Amino acid sequence: MLKTPYLLFLGDAPDALAAKVAQGIRDWRPEHCLGQLRLPGCKADMRLPDMTVAEAAAKGAKTLVVGVANRGGIIGPSWIAALKEALAMGMDVASGLHNLLRDEPELVAAAKTGGAALHDVRLPSVKYPIATGKKRTGKRCLAVGTDCSVGKMYTALAMEREMRTRGMKATFRATGQTGILITGEGVPLDAVVADFMAGAVEWLTPDNEPDHWDLIEGQGSLFHASYSGVTMALVHGGQPDALVLCHEPTRPHMRGLPDYRLPSLEDLRDVAMRLAQIVNPAVEAIGVSVNTSAMSEEEAMAYLADTEARMGLPTVDPFRYGVGRLVDKLI
Amino acid sequence: MLKTPYLLFLGDAPDALAAKVAQGIRDWRPEHCLGQLRLPGCKADMRLPDMTVAEAAAKGAKTLVVGVANRGGIIGPSWIAALKEALAMGMDVASGLHNLLRDEPELVAAAKTGGAALHDVRLPSVKYPIATGKKRTGKRCLAVGTDCSVGKMYTALAMEREMRTRGMKATFRATGQTGILITGEGVPLDAVVADFMAGAVEWLTPDNEPDHWDLIEGQGSLFHASYSGVTMALVHGGQPDALVLCHEPTRPHMRGLPDYRLPSLEDLRDVAMRLAQIVNPAVEAIGVSVNTSAMSEEEAMAYLADTEARMGLPTVDPFRYGVGRLVDKLI
């Protein structure tokens, strides 16, 4: 678990998109964000106080989080000085980059000097068990998608926030790098060894109070030829009581697979429900979450209304209209 | 790929079952077996010439294969001398044990001395790609099961042999330790990192001649809460043209999961077909393979006849009656 509060490192982000990890932390865990560190040329801005490493350390920052990604997921040479300074002052450094912190000898040395930790959240840090399939106490909701990157993480985070606002017991359970950096903990499921995937999801969503909900971040899609095995482990390890069906209606083909069209929401419902029933016969599809960002307001409203009528389920765009109606259905 | 011919190492196997890996190699690749090496107290016998390491080396053995497993999958202390001797004489050593050859300093040193290789087939030795989902040339048949350990490997190996006997082009594709030791190559799928599972299966079953069949060894089950993600990757990475449905009718519950009953063959057919259609709309379920070893001859014949009538598919026990009728259906 990452120590808070954070200094968000934006580096020399060439645009806002390059700092989307920092933006996610800022949006969903503002209470963890003490300040931001921007290098010359940085075009991203989280509207947090700008701080040097020393200023952040003096104000109690415990972890510098690399909230920026550049092409190839490497650690920018211009970043090293700031990361070393933070480590030498005893601040941990966390990153979800492909290029690992632990593979940089300068950072390893600085961490040793400062007694600080390097957190490469892309790799598992736990020896996960084999899944047992045993029924656990508490409730679980899993976001499944017609494709990768259709809004599963956003939907689960929005539901967690809505439920907490209502005084419900709810925990977002991160299964990818960005989600882990946002919440400070989780399982980097795509990097787990095959035999332990479902066990890692069980580990992530343990026994809980009867009225507690885990909101499990989905990964991939049961219909995505490259990653469906990961999604399957989420369905069987997560033992969901509720499924939210996520979709992006304007995408011409499955992400990265030009020969594959997206399935319909009906197909997703039927396949996901059948597979989830293996581990929880009482599972229900409780609603639909659509990313309508590529549509006009009018198109979006019409699409949501049509889908709701067709599927017979509350259908929302969480970004435009919130997830209140999905949470209503959970209760 | 392991170098042949092999010296099968049976160690001090307390019974025949402990040497089942050696038995698999003996049964399915007798042409690769030069001899066997048994230590005092060994109760297994492959009916191969008994040889010392030096005799096997003199006769041209290229790899000593550890064909025995003991409780916990560790390397027996009494085995080390023979393994060291083989390595020092330039013979490779291959093992599927949990306990790795490469973690034994004595073996590493002997391998260096002899210029020999240590093959831990339990771990991947290849950096597999992400799956592309692209259609490949050639044909593929995948064995899927209602549970783990219901005869998927046996069925695929028997089909390969039957097809080769008929002069057809057929290759068994191993996806587990035993299969890899039997054929000398393959992918240890359960040890592959999640993101690369389907890509590993694509890598294993590449473009081929139009009339060539890959017989892909199945793993786990789509209905097994612990391992279904691995099975899913086989279905989507393998892009099967044909599915064989495998079953063991007397099992009281899913292997290792006391709370889970086995699905019916109809359930298996429906779920596996639906998922396989995502990557190959023309996929067909071509037959049923039943392990009736726990039944009398009469019970077995009645069960197979009933199942065949119910499913409308050729139904065989490959061990009792061969797989000729499954191969007939493939043609």
XYZ file of C-alpha atoms in Angstrom:
662
model
C 0.000 0.000 0.000
C 1.377 3.402 -0.991
C 1.935 5.922 1.795
C 0.007 9.184 1.543
C -0.047 12.122 0.952
C 1.423 12.265 -2.540
C 3.544 14.645 -4.513
C 2.277 14.184 -8.092
C 5.172 14.225 -10.522
C 4.096 15.573 -13.918
C 7.589 15.744 -15.422
C 7.740 17.386 -18.813
C 4.294 16.106 -19.904
C 3.789 17.425 -23.464
C 0.006 17.579 -23.022
C -2.780 16.816 -20.549
C -3.252 13.261 -21.856
C 0.348 12.339 -20.974
C -0.512 13.077 -17.338
C -3.731 11.060 -17.223
C -2.521 8.948 -14.296
C -1.992 12.121 -12.253
C -5.396 13.369 -13.397
C -7.011 10.129 -12.213
C -5.455 10.487 -8.772
C -6.445 14.167 -8.642
C -10.033 13.374 -9.659
C -10.660 10.354 -7.474
C -8.401 10.825 -4.473
C -7.939 14.602 -4.123
C -7.468 14.165 -0.381
C -4.193 12.315 -1.087
C -2.712 15.060 -3.280
C -0.435 17.522 -1.485
C 1.067 19.191 -4.530
C 2.489 18.803 -8.010
C 6.013 18.923 -9.392
C 6.385 20.186 -12.951
C 9.607 20.366 -14.943
C 10.298 23.075 -17.533
C 8.069 22.559 -20.581
C 5.322 20.724 -18.701
C 1.927 21.358 -20.333
C -0.195 19.509 -17.776
C -1.667 21.118 -14.663
C -3.579 19.424 -11.851
C -4.396 22.777 -10.193
C -2.452 21.744 -7.132
C 0.236 23.852 -5.429
C 3.529 23.634 -7.347
C 6.274 22.363 -5.060
C 9.900 21.372 -5.179
C 10.819 18.015 -3.711
C 12.195 19.738 -0.624
C 9.019 21.761 -0.112
C 6.862 18.673 -0.488
C 9.030 16.742 1.973
C 8.786 19.582 4.476
C 4.988 19.525 4.171
C 4.910 15.787 4.849
C 4.649 14.180 1.382
C 5.303 10.467 1.783
C 5.304 9.264 -1.834
C 6.270 10.853 -5.130
C 3.933 9.311 -7.706
C 5.032 9.340 -11.341
C 1.786 10.592 -12.863
C 3.131 11.036 -16.381
C 3.812 8.580 -19.186
C 5.809 9.152 -22.330
C 6.019 7.048 -25.469
C 7.230 3.550 -24.668
C 6.644 3.896 -20.947
C 10.258 4.774 -20.194
C 11.627 6.885 -17.364
C 12.596 10.245 -18.849
C 16.288 11.123 -18.374
C 15.236 14.598 -17.225
C 13.144 13.069 -14.437
C 15.953 11.234 -12.687
C 17.285 14.155 -10.651
C 13.928 14.864 -9.005
C 13.242 11.198 -8.308
C 16.704 10.770 -6.768
C 16.230 13.842 -4.608
C 12.891 12.552 -3.313
C 14.326 9.130 -2.502
C 17.373 10.579 -0.791
C 15.034 12.616 1.427
C 13.192 9.440 2.425
C 10.175 9.842 0.150
C 8.976 6.657 -1.592
C 8.595 6.712 -5.372
C 5.755 4.887 -7.166
C 5.411 4.258 -10.887
C 3.312 2.190 -13.242
C 5.722 2.581 -16.152
C 6.842 -0.347 -18.239
C 10.436 0.655 -17.575
C 10.956 -0.275 -13.931
C 12.300 1.973 -11.202
C 14.184 -0.979 -9.762
C 16.145 -1.340 -12.992
C 17.695 2.135 -12.616
C 20.868 1.783 -10.511
C 20.869 5.488 -9.595
C 17.364 5.223 -8.137
C 18.156 2.022 -6.297
C 21.178 3.694 -4.721
C 19.209 6.812 -3.752
C 16.448 4.694 -2.220
C 19.020 2.914 -0.113
C 20.549 6.197 1.020
C 17.205 7.641 2.045
C 15.689 4.434 3.413
C 12.867 4.858 0.906
C 10.929 2.317 -1.158
C 10.564 1.950 -4.929
C 7.046 0.841 -5.913
C 6.762 -0.580 -9.435
C 3.020 -1.161 -9.408
C 3.106 -2.797 -12.843
C 4.516 -5.934 -11.217
C 2.898 -8.059 -8.504
C 4.510 -7.715 -5.097
C 2.518 -10.546 -3.524
C 2.671 -14.329 -3.973
C -0.989 -14.947 -4.775
C -2.723 -18.227 -3.936
C -4.560 -20.582 -6.275
C -8.266 -19.689 -6.242
C -10.483 -21.828 -4.027
C -13.856 -20.774 -5.458
C -15.234 -20.596 -1.889
C -18.197 -18.317 -1.270
C -17.143 -15.157 0.544
C -19.171 -12.824 2.733
C -19.989 -9.302 1.533
C -21.110 -8.195 -1.931
C -19.189 -7.674 -5.151
C -19.957 -5.740 -8.309
C -17.828 -6.245 -11.438
C -17.691 -3.978 -14.482
C -17.466 -6.005 -17.708
C -17.122 -4.494 -21.165
C -17.843 -5.170 -24.809
C -14.195 -4.156 -25.347
C -11.082 -2.887 -23.559
C -11.017 0.795 -22.530
C -14.742 1.448 -22.618
C -15.022 3.011 -19.155
C -14.965 0.099 -16.719
C -12.550 1.763 -14.283
C -14.369 5.084 -14.421
C -17.707 3.381 -13.797
C -16.442 1.470 -10.764
C -14.755 4.553 -9.274
C -17.895 6.628 -9.829
C -20.020 3.971 -8.151
C -17.660 3.844 -5.164
C -17.912 7.623 -4.771
C -21.691 7.654 -5.130
C -22.096 4.852 -2.605
C -19.766 6.483 -0.072
C -21.631 9.767 -0.515
C -24.794 7.897 0.422
C -23.094 6.446 3.485
C -22.834 2.950 2.034
C -19.811 0.701 2.605
C -17.972 0.506 -0.700
C -14.393 -0.139 -1.843
C -13.029 0.232 -5.348
C -10.702 -2.710 -6.042
C -7.997 -1.828 -8.533
C -6.786 -4.453 -11.010
C -4.607 -2.287 -13.273
C -1.688 0.138 -12.951
C -3.712 3.345 -13.085
C -6.282 2.071 -10.617
C -3.514 0.967 -8.253
C -1.834 4.368 -8.363
C -5.198 6.056 -7.783
C -6.113 3.999 -4.729
C -2.620 3.111 -3.552
C -3.225 -0.645 -3.650
C -4.546 -3.472 -5.823
C -3.486 -6.288 -8.119
C -1.748 -5.681 -11.496
C -3.723 -8.577 -12.936
C -2.269 -8.595 -16.443
C 1.168 -9.240 -14.951
C 0.107 -12.162 -12.734
C 1.126 -15.706 -13.713
C -1.789 -17.567 -15.337
C -2.375 -20.144 -12.598
C -2.773 -17.467 -9.941
C -5.019 -14.929 -11.705
C -8.320 -15.972 -10.148
C -6.598 -16.451 -6.786
C -5.258 -12.902 -6.983
C -8.808 -11.610 -7.508
C -10.062 -13.638 -4.533
C -7.201 -12.201 -2.466
C -8.169 -8.686 -3.571
C -11.839 -9.084 -2.604
C -11.851 -11.027 0.668
C -14.625 -11.734 3.156
C -16.276 -8.529 4.251
C -19.301 -7.160 6.122
C -22.627 -8.368 4.690
C -23.570 -4.873 3.491
C -20.139 -3.993 2.088
C -19.677 -3.773 -1.674
C -16.440 -4.265 -3.565
C -16.499 -2.385 -6.866
C -14.086 -4.460 -8.923
C -12.254 -2.759 -11.776
C -12.691 -4.793 -14.944
C -9.921 -5.619 -17.427
C -10.071 -6.526 -21.103
C -13.252 -8.167 -22.366
C -14.613 -11.691 -22.602
C -14.844 -10.919 -26.331
C -11.257 -9.670 -26.763
C -9.074 -12.392 -28.288
C -5.895 -11.057 -26.663
C -7.053 -10.534 -23.084
C -10.203 -12.578 -22.486
C -8.413 -14.967 -20.126
C -7.735 -12.096 -17.741
C -11.410 -11.082 -17.845
C -12.453 -14.679 -17.210
C -10.317 -14.748 -14.056
C -12.074 -11.589 -12.856
C -15.481 -13.166 -13.394
C -14.579 -16.420 -11.637
C -12.261 -14.982 -8.976
C -14.521 -12.001 -8.297
C -17.695 -14.098 -7.814
C -19.794 -11.031 -8.593
C -23.291 -10.526 -7.217
C -23.831 -7.735 -9.731
C -22.509 -7.002 -13.216
C -22.440 -3.603 -14.888
C -22.259 -3.822 -18.683
C -19.921 -1.208 -20.184
C -19.873 -0.068 -23.810
C -18.552 2.541 -26.244
C -21.025 2.705 -29.137
C -18.966 4.448 -31.828
C -15.935 2.193 -31.956
C -15.466 0.600 -35.407
C -13.673 -2.541 -34.167
C -12.249 -4.194 -31.043
C -9.289 -2.251 -29.683
C -6.140 -3.391 -31.506
C -8.042 -6.065 -33.481
C -9.171 -4.617 -36.841
C -10.835 -7.904 -37.859
C -13.182 -8.047 -34.856
C -16.418 -6.111 -34.444
C -17.677 -5.307 -30.966
C -20.363 -7.620 -29.609
C -23.791 -6.239 -28.781
C -24.709 -5.454 -25.198
C -27.103 -8.415 -25.377
C -24.218 -10.713 -26.328
C -22.121 -9.328 -23.486
C -24.976 -9.787 -21.010
C -25.669 -13.372 -22.088
C -22.041 -14.533 -22.103
C -20.978 -12.729 -18.934
C -24.069 -13.856 -17.020
C -23.630 -17.493 -18.068
C -19.996 -17.510 -16.964
C -20.652 -15.627 -13.721
C -23.465 -18.038 -12.817
C -20.867 -20.812 -12.565
C -19.513 -19.196 -9.380
C -22.652 -17.324 -8.241
C -26.032 -18.537 -9.507
C -27.702 -15.426 -8.025
C -25.662 -12.930 -10.079
C -27.646 -10.113 -11.723
C -26.875 -7.681 -14.518
C -27.899 -4.444 -12.801
C -27.298 -1.803 -15.420
C -25.481 -0.450 -18.445
C -22.727 2.172 -18.483
C -22.057 3.837 -21.821
C -19.148 6.096 -22.730
C -20.878 8.604 -25.034
C -17.954 11.025 -25.204
C -17.837 10.739 -29.006
C -21.532 11.702 -29.319
C -23.407 14.975 -29.107
C -25.625 15.525 -26.086
C -28.707 14.763 -28.193
C -27.235 11.619 -29.707
C -26.119 10.471 -26.270
C -29.537 10.965 -24.702
C -31.244 9.128 -27.547
C -28.738 6.278 -27.416
C -29.135 5.865 -23.663
C -32.942 5.919 -23.878
C -32.972 3.362 -26.712
C -30.542 1.098 -24.897
C -32.499 1.317 -21.661
C -35.716 0.338 -23.444
C -34.012 -2.497 -25.331
C -32.108 -3.975 -22.393
C -34.660 -3.279 -19.677
C -31.846 -2.002 -17.427
C -30.900 1.443 -16.085
C -28.519 2.897 -18.663
C -26.239 5.822 -17.847
C -23.186 7.695 -19.030
C -21.347 8.055 -15.705
C -19.409 11.101 -16.854
C -22.412 13.050 -18.164
C -25.161 11.925 -15.824
C -23.566 10.073 -12.911
C -24.136 6.529 -11.694
C -26.912 7.207 -9.203
C -29.360 5.000 -11.088
C -26.917 2.069 -11.080
C -26.465 2.406 -7.330
C -30.259 2.616 -6.859
C -30.468 -0.774 -8.586
C -27.787 -2.293 -6.328
C -29.737 -1.543 -3.171
C 13.180 -28.237 -28.088
C 14.651 -31.197 -26.206
C 17.358 -33.220 -27.961
C 16.607 -36.900 -28.530
C 17.056 -39.768 -27.803
C 16.282 -39.787 -24.100
C 17.495 -41.650 -21.069
C 14.383 -41.878 -18.862
C 15.282 -41.298 -15.246
C 12.920 -43.182 -12.921
C 14.859 -42.499 -9.717
C 13.514 -44.316 -6.685
C 9.878 -44.135 -7.812
C 7.840 -45.822 -5.051
C 5.158 -46.994 -7.523
C 4.170 -46.824 -11.183
C 2.085 -43.667 -10.691
C 5.132 -41.726 -9.489
C 6.709 -42.359 -12.907
C 3.706 -41.313 -14.976
C 5.704 -38.720 -16.904
C 8.139 -41.426 -18.004
C 5.187 -43.657 -18.847
C 3.699 -40.924 -21.029
C 6.929 -40.540 -22.970
C 7.250 -44.331 -23.282
C 3.645 -44.649 -24.523
C 3.548 -41.726 -26.953
C 7.139 -41.301 -28.124
C 8.730 -44.776 -27.810
C 11.071 -43.910 -30.663
C 12.713 -41.271 -28.427
C 13.420 -43.670 -25.553
C 16.864 -45.256 -25.536
C 16.792 -46.688 -22.040
C 15.864 -46.219 -18.404
C 17.869 -45.471 -15.279
C 16.526 -46.867 -12.023
C 17.963 -46.307 -8.556
C 17.805 -48.928 -5.785
C 14.202 -49.313 -4.576
C 12.610 -48.170 -7.833
C 9.225 -49.846 -8.316
C 8.482 -48.449 -11.789
C 9.508 -50.153 -15.017
C 9.136 -48.813 -18.558
C 10.335 -52.094 -20.079
C 13.291 -50.324 -21.607
C 16.936 -51.448 -21.338
C 18.387 -50.510 -17.934
C 21.442 -48.315 -18.391
C 23.945 -46.383 -16.376
C 24.545 -42.789 -17.369
C 27.840 -43.792 -18.994
C 26.196 -46.572 -21.009
C 23.435 -44.235 -22.174
C 25.967 -41.591 -23.174
C 27.970 -44.158 -25.106
C 24.821 -45.182 -26.981
C 24.088 -41.564 -27.913
C 21.515 -40.406 -25.353
C 21.239 -36.640 -25.659
C 18.860 -35.782 -22.782
C 18.217 -37.324 -19.391
C 14.531 -36.721 -18.698
C 13.378 -36.747 -15.089
C 10.333 -38.973 -15.508
C 9.523 -39.305 -11.841
C 7.814 -37.008 -9.345
C 7.751 -37.242 -5.598
C 5.578 -35.475 -3.086
C 6.010 -31.706 -3.387
C 7.755 -31.895 -6.758
C 11.229 -31.662 -5.258
C 14.456 -33.073 -6.651
C 15.319 -36.123 -4.585
C 18.712 -35.899 -2.845
C 19.508 -39.409 -4.060
C 19.007 -38.304 -7.672
C 21.671 -35.610 -7.705
C 24.665 -37.884 -8.373
C 23.151 -39.354 -11.544
C 21.993 -35.974 -12.831
C 25.442 -34.478 -12.211
C 27.118 -37.357 -13.973
C 24.874 -36.945 -17.026
C 25.511 -33.213 -17.204
C 29.237 -33.597 -16.786
C 29.227 -36.013 -19.742
C 27.463 -33.398 -21.878
C 23.954 -34.815 -21.643
C 21.150 -32.245 -21.162
C 18.756 -32.740 -18.258
C 15.041 -31.937 -18.535
C 12.514 -31.747 -15.703
C 8.979 -30.548 -15.125
C 9.340 -30.492 -11.350
C 8.227 -27.558 -9.258
C 11.678 -27.461 -7.711
C 13.879 -26.124 -10.514
C 17.085 -27.675 -11.803
C 18.554 -24.189 -12.207
C 18.178 -23.564 -8.483
C 20.557 -26.427 -7.609
C 24.121 -25.039 -7.610
C 25.655 -28.503 -8.024
C 23.645 -29.098 -11.200
C 24.412 -25.655 -12.575
C 28.122 -26.297 -12.032
C 27.998 -29.740 -13.657
C 26.102 -28.341 -16.648
C 28.797 -25.741 -17.117
C 31.525 -28.356 -16.894
C 29.892 -30.587 -19.489
C 28.591 -27.820 -21.745
C 25.095 -29.232 -21.217
C 21.724 -27.514 -20.832
C 19.222 -27.588 -17.959
C 15.624 -27.588 -19.199
C 13.049 -26.618 -16.588
C 9.977 -27.108 -18.741
C 7.665 -25.818 -16.021
C 8.798 -22.279 -16.841
C 8.476 -20.463 -20.176
C 11.744 -20.049 -22.053
C 10.264 -17.746 -24.715
C 9.076 -14.129 -24.583
C 5.604 -14.631 -26.017
C 3.803 -11.904 -27.954
C 0.386 -10.355 -27.258
C -2.244 -12.244 -29.267
C -3.343 -10.619 -32.519
C -6.484 -12.691 -33.128
C -5.539 -12.937 -36.820
C -6.873 -15.893 -38.774
C -4.139 -18.460 -39.401
C -3.864 -21.059 -42.140
C -4.173 -24.760 -41.311
C -6.672 -26.445 -38.976
C -6.829 -26.691 -35.209
C -8.649 -29.018 -32.843
C -8.877 -28.226 -29.128
C -9.828 -30.603 -26.340
C -12.013 -28.895 -23.726
C -13.237 -30.535 -20.542
C -16.020 -30.413 -18.002
C -13.181 -30.407 -15.431
C -9.402 -30.608 -15.076
C -7.750 -34.017 -15.555
C -10.546 -35.686 -17.484
C -8.406 -36.967 -20.380
C -7.820 -33.936 -22.614
C -4.108 -34.653 -23.143
C -4.682 -38.345 -23.742
C -7.423 -37.593 -26.268
C -5.270 -35.143 -28.238
C -2.268 -37.493 -28.257
C -4.452 -40.408 -29.364
C -5.926 -38.312 -32.168
C -2.451 -37.271 -33.339
C -1.362 -40.919 -33.476
C -4.523 -42.044 -35.265
C -4.207 -39.261 -37.834
C -0.528 -39.949 -38.473
C -1.306 -43.638 -38.868
C -3.792 -42.660 -41.554
C -1.154 -40.526 -43.278
C -2.723 -37.237 -42.224
C -0.676 -34.199 -41.215
C -1.131 -33.783 -37.483
C 0.851 -32.268 -34.601
C 0.079 -32.557 -30.921
C 0.697 -29.154 -29.314
C 1.668 -29.461 -25.669
C 0.501 -26.842 -23.176
C 1.542 -28.497 -19.910
C 4.673 -29.965 -18.335
C 3.911 -33.600 -19.065
C 2.934 -32.885 -22.656
C 6.107 -30.855 -23.156
C 8.303 -33.648 -21.829
C 6.465 -36.148 -24.030
C 6.880 -34.178 -27.244
C 10.027 -32.252 -26.352
C 8.455 -28.841 -26.925
C 5.427 -26.696 -26.125
C 4.189 -23.901 -23.883
C 3.820 -24.281 -20.081
C 0.671 -22.199 -20.244
C -0.142 -22.084 -16.556
C 3.209 -20.372 -15.912
C 2.795 -17.686 -18.595
C 2.055 -14.099 -17.522
C -1.642 -13.265 -17.979
C -1.296 -10.725 -20.782
C 0.623 -13.175 -22.963
C -1.418 -16.371 -22.532
C -3.418 -16.149 -25.749
C -0.339 -14.927 -27.620
C 1.591 -17.970 -26.401
C -1.116 -20.231 -27.819
C -1.009 -18.391 -31.155
C 2.783 -18.773 -31.147
C 2.394 -22.514 -30.460
C -0.056 -23.071 -33.332
C 1.223 -20.933 -36.223
C 0.238 -20.808 -39.887
C 0.442 -24.239 -41.435
C -0.505 -26.218 -44.534
C -4.245 -26.117 -45.295
C -4.676 -29.835 -44.530
C -2.529 -29.839 -41.391
C -4.188 -30.255 -37.999
C -2.850 -29.054 -34.679
C -4.214 -31.145 -31.824
C -4.046 -28.665 -28.958
C -3.734 -30.029 -25.444
C -6.404 -28.489 -23.237
C -5.846 -27.145 -19.720
C -8.257 -26.633 -16.871
C -11.901 -26.064 -17.724
C -14.086 -23.089 -18.584
C -16.122 -24.213 -15.561
C -13.210 -24.446 -13.104
C -13.118 -21.365 -10.872
C -9.354 -21.625 -10.325
C -8.119 -22.139 -13.881
C -10.824 -20.996 -16.308
C -8.764 -18.017 -17.475
C -6.107 -20.372 -18.823
C -8.762 -22.365 -20.684
C -10.234 -19.161 -22.106
C -6.824 -18.223 -23.526
C -6.646 -21.637 -25.224
C -10.061 -21.121 -26.811
C -9.271 -17.604 -28.042
C -5.578 -18.100 -28.835
C -6.131 -21.519 -30.381
C -8.925 -20.355 -32.736
C -10.147 -23.933 -32.993
C -11.987 -25.278 -36.030
C -13.026 -28.305 -33.995
C -13.738 -28.943 -30.326
C -13.663 -32.328 -28.609
C -15.691 -32.390 -25.384
C -13.968 -34.378 -22.615
C -15.635 -35.749 -19.499
C -15.234 -38.082 -16.533
C -18.733 -39.169 -15.491
C -18.131 -40.516 -11.977
C -16.467 -37.520 -10.372
C -18.462 -36.175 -7.393
C -17.245 -32.560 -7.705
C -14.845 -30.334 -9.642
C -11.230 -31.252 -8.948
C -10.103 -29.429 -5.806
C -13.439 -27.571 -5.455
C -15.781 -29.565 -3.169
C -18.574 -26.975 -3.545
C -18.776 -27.237 -7.339
C -20.537 -29.950 -9.318
C -19.362 -30.771 -12.824
C -21.342 -29.185 -15.649
C -23.186 -31.382 -18.115
C -21.693 -32.079 -21.527
C -24.490 -29.924 -22.969
C -23.402 -27.006 -20.773
C -19.800 -27.516 -21.835
C -20.789 -27.639 -25.501
C -22.923 -24.499 -25.308
C -20.420 -22.382 -23.381
C -17.317 -23.539 -25.262
C -18.980 -23.149 -28.659
C -20.234 -19.649 -27.864
C -16.783 -18.523 -26.750
C -14.965 -20.219 -29.641
C -17.326 -18.617 -32.153
C -15.926 -15.223 -31.173
C -12.654 -16.116 -32.902
C -13.948 -18.667 -35.412
C -17.645 -18.568 -36.356
C -17.246 -21.882 -38.236
C -16.101 -23.887 -35.187
C -17.797 -27.262 -34.689
C -18.073 -29.624 -31.749
C -17.010 -32.863 -33.441
C -17.264 -35.442 -30.705
C -17.148 -36.493 -27.083
C -14.286 -38.229 -25.282
C -15.152 -39.940 -22.013
C -12.758 -41.348 -19.448
C -14.697 -44.426 -18.284
C -11.832 -45.949 -16.299
C -13.937 -45.977 -13.125
C -16.737 -47.957 -14.837
C -17.166 -51.587 -15.763
C -17.072 -52.487 -19.456
C -20.855 -52.783 -19.497
C -21.435 -49.496 -17.709
C -18.975 -47.802 -20.021
C -20.639 -49.084 -23.179
C -24.064 -48.052 -21.925
C -22.822 -44.611 -20.894
C -21.148 -44.003 -24.243
C -24.245 -45.122 -26.186
C -26.554 -42.948 -24.089
C -24.277 -39.938 -24.432
C -23.936 -40.409 -28.171
C -27.720 -40.526 -28.582
C -28.234 -37.509 -26.321
C -25.513 -35.310 -27.818
C -25.797 -36.461 -31.430
C -21.999 -36.691 -31.600
C -19.562 -39.608 -31.884
C -18.720 -40.565 -28.305
C -15.668 -42.660 -27.442
C -13.418 -43.686 -24.608
C -10.025 -43.236 -26.292
C -8.305 -45.715 -23.995
C -10.837 -48.516 -24.411
C -11.998 -48.007 -27.968
C -9.662 -45.544 -29.668
C -10.399 -42.212 -31.284
C -11.002 -43.423 -34.850
C -14.580 -42.158 -34.849
C -13.490 -38.668 -33.745
C -10.946 -38.531 -36.560
C -13.597 -39.744 -39.039
C -15.669 -36.730 -38.042
C -12.744 -34.315 -38.543
C -12.300 -35.321 -42.159
